[in-house]
mmCIF file of C-alpha atoms in Angstrom:
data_model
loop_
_atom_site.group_PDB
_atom_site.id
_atom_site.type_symbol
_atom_site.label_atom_id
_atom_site.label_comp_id
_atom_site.label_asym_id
_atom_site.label_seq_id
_atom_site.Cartn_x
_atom_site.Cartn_y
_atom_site.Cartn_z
ATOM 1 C CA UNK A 1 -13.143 3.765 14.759
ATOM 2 C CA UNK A 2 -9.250 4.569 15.181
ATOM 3 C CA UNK A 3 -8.293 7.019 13.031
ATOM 4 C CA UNK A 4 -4.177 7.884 12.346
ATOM 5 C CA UNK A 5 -2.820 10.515 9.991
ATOM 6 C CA UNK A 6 -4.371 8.750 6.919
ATOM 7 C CA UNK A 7 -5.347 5.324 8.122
ATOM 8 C CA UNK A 8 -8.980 4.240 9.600
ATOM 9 C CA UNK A 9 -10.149 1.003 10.857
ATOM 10 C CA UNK A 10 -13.317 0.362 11.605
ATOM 11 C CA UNK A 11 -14.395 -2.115 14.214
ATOM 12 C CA UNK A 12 -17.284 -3.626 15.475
ATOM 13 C CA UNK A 13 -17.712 -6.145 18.648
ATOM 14 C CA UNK A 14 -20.507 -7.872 16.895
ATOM 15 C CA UNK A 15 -19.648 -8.873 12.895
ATOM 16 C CA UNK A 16 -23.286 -8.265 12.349
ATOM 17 C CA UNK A 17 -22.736 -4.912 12.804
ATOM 18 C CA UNK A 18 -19.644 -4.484 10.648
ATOM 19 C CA UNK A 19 -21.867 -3.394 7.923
ATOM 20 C CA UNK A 20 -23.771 -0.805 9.960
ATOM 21 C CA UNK A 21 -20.544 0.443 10.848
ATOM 22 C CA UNK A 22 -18.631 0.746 7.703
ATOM 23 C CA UNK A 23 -21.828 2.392 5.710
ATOM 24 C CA UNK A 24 -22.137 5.119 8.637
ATOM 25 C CA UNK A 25 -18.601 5.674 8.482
ATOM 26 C CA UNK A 26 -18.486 5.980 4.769
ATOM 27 C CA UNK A 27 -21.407 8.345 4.759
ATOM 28 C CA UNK A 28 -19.581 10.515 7.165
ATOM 29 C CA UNK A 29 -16.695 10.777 4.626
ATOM 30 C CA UNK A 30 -18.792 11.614 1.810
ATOM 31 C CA UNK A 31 -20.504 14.371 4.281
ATOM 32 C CA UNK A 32 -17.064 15.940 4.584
ATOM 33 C CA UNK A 33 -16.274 15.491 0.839
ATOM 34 C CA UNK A 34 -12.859 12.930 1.799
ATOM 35 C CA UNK A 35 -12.241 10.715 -1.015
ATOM 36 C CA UNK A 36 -10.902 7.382 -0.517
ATOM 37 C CA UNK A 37 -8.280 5.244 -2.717
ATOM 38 C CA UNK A 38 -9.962 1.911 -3.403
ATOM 39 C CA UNK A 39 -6.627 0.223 -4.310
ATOM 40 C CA UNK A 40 -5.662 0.731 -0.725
ATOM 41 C CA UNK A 41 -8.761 0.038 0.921
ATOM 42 C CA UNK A 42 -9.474 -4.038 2.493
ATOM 43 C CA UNK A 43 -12.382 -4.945 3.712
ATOM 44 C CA UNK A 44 -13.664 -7.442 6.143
ATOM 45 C CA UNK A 45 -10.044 -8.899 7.498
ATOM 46 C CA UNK A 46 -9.650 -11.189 10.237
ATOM 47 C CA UNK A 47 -6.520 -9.599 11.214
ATOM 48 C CA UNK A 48 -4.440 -6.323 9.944
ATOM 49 C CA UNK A 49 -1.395 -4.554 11.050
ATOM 50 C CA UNK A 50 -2.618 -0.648 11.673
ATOM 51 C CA UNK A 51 0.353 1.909 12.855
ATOM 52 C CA UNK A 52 2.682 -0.813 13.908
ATOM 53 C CA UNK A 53 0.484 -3.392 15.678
ATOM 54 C CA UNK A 54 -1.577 -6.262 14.857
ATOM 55 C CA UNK A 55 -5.467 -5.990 15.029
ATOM 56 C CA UNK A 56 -7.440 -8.969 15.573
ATOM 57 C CA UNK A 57 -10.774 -10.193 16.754
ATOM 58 C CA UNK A 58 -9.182 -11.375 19.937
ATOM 59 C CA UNK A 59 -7.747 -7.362 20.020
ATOM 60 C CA UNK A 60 -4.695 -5.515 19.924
ATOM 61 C CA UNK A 61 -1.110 -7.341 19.781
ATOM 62 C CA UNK A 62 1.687 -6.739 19.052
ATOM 63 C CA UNK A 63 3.879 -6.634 16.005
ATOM 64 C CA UNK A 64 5.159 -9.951 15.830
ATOM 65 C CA UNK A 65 8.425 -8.792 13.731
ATOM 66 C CA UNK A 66 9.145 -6.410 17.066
ATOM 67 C CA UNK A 67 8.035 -8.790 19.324
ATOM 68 C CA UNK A 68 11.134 -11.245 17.683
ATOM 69 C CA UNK A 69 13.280 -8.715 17.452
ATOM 70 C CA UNK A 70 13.636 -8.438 21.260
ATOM 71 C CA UNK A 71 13.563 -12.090 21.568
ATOM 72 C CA UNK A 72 16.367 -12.447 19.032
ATOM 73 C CA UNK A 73 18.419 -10.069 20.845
ATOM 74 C CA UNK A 74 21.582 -10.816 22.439
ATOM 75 C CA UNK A 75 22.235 -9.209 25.691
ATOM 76 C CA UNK A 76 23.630 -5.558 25.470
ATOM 77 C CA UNK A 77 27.227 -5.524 25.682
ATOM 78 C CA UNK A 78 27.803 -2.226 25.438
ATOM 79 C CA UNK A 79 25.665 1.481 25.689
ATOM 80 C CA UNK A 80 24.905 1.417 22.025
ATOM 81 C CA UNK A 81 23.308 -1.892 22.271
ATOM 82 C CA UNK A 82 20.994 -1.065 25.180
ATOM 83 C CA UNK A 83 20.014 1.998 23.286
ATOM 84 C CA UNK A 84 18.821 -0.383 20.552
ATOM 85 C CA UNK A 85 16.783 -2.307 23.164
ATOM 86 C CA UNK A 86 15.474 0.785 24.862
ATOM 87 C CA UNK A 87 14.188 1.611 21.063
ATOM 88 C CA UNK A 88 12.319 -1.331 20.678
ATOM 89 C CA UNK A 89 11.060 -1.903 23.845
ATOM 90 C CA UNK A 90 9.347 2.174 23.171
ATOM 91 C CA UNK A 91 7.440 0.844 20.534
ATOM 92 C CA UNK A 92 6.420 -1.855 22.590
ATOM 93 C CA UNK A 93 5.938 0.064 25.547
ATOM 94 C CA UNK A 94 1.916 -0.426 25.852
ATOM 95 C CA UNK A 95 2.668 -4.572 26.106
ATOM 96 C CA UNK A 96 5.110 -4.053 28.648
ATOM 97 C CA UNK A 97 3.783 -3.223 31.975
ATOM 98 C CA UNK A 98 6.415 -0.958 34.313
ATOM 99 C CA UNK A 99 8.969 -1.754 31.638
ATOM 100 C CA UNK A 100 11.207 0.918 32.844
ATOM 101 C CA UNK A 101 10.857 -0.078 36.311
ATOM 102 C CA UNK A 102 13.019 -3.336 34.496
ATOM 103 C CA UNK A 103 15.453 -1.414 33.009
ATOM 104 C CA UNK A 104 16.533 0.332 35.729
ATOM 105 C CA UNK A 105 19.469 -1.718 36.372
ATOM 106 C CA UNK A 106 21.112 -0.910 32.594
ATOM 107 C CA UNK A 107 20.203 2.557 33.033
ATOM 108 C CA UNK A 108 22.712 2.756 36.329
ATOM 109 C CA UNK A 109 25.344 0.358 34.898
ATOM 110 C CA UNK A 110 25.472 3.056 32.317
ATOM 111 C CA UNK A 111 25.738 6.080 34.742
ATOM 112 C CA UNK A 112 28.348 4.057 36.695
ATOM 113 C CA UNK A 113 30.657 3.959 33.663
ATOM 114 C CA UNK A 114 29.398 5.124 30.445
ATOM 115 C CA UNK A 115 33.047 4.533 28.450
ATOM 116 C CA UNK A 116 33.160 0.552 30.212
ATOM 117 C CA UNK A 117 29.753 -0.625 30.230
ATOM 118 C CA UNK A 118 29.735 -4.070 30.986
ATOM 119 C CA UNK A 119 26.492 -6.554 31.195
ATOM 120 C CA UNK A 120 26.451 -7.294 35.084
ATOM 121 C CA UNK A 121 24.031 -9.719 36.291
ATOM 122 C CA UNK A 122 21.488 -7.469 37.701
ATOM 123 C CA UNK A 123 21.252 -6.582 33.612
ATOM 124 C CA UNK A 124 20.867 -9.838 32.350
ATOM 125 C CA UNK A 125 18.594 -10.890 34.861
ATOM 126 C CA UNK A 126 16.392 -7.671 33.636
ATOM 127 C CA UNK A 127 16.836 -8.709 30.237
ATOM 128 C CA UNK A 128 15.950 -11.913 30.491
ATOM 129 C CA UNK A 129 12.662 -10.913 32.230
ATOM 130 C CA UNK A 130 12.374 -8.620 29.989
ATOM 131 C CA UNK A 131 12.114 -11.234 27.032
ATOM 132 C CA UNK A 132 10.081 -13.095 29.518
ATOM 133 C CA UNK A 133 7.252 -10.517 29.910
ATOM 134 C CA UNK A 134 7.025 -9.587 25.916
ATOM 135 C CA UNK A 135 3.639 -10.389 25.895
ATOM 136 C CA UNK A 136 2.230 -10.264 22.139
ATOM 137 C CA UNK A 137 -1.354 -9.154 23.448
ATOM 138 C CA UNK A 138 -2.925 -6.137 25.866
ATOM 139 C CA UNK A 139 -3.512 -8.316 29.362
ATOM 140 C CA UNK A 140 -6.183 -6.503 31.326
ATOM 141 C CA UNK A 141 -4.664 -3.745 33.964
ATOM 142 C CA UNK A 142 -4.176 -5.560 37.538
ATOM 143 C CA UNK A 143 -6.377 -4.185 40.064
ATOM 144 C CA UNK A 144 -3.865 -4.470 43.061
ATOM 145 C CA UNK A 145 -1.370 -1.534 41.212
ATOM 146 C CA UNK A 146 -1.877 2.028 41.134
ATOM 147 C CA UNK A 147 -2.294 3.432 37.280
ATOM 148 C CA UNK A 148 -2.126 7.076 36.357
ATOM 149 C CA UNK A 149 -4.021 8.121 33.099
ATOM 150 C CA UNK A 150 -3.593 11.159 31.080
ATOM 151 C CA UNK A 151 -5.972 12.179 28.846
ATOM 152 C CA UNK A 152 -4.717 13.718 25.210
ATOM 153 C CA UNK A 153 -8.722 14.589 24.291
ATOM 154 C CA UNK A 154 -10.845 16.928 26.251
ATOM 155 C CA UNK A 155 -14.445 16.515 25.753
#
C-alpha cells in the first residue's frame, strides 16, 4: 500500500491477491472510521498516475507529460532556462541516476558569469545526455556504485 496525503493505492504482485488486498485494506478503514468518496475511487486499473508518476504492472515510471517536457526542451540559453530544467529534472530525480553529477557543468557556467550565461559545449553535451538518460521506468540500482540510503521511517 502507498499511502499520500489523501491518495492510496493498493498493490498486489499476484492479481489473485488483489482482492485479499483491497478487502483487508478496506476493513482497516472502516476500523479507523475513514470514509471514502466512491466517485473518486477506481478499481482494478492496469495503469494509474498516483502523485505525479505512472503505476503499472511492469512498476513505477515516469510521467510521460514530464518525461516530454525535457525531451521537448531546447537547450538553456540563459540562467532562467536552466532553472526550468533543474525544475523538471527534481521531479524526475528518482529516474535519473547521479543527475546532478550531469549538471555540473551548467551549474559552473552559471557561477562563471551569472549576467552572460552562455550554452558552452560542456552544457550541451550534459544536456543532451541528459535527454539521453530520461529513462521512463526505475532500472534496478548497479551493483558496481556506491548508494547511500536515508531512512524517513524508524521502526
Amino acid at each position: 500500500m502507498e499511502v499520500y496525503v489523501d491518495d492510496i493505492l493498493v498493490k498486489s504482485l499476484r492479481s489473485s491477491d488483489r482482492v485479499q488486498h483491497l478487502s483487508e485494506t478496506l476493513d482497516h478503514l472502516r476500523k479507523y472510521k475513514v470514509k471514502l468518496n466512491l466517485e473518486k475511487c477506481t478499481f482494478d486499473l492496469p495503469s494509474e498516475k498516483f502523485v505525479g508518476y505512472l503505476v503499472t504492472q511492469r512498476g513505477i515510471e515516469a510521467n510521460p507529460d514530464l518525461v516530454s517536457a525535457i525531451f521537448d526542451m531546447r537547450s538553456p540559453t540563459c540562467v532562467k532556462k536552466v532553472q526550468i530544467l533543474n525544475e523538471r529534472l527534481a521531479t524526475l530525480n528518482r529516474f535519473l541516476s547521479c543527475s546532478i553529477d550531469k549538471c555540473k557543468s551548467f551549474f559552473q557556467a552559471i557561477k562563471k558569469s551569472k549576467a552572460n550565461f552562455c550554452c558552452n559545449k560542456e552544457c550541451e553535451a550534459a544536456f543532451q545526455g541528459l535527454k539521453y538518460m530520461a529513462s521512463p521506468l526505475l532500472s534496478k540500482p548497479d551493483r558496481e556504485r556506491r548508494y547511500s540510503f536515508i531512512s524517513r521511517y524508524q521502526n
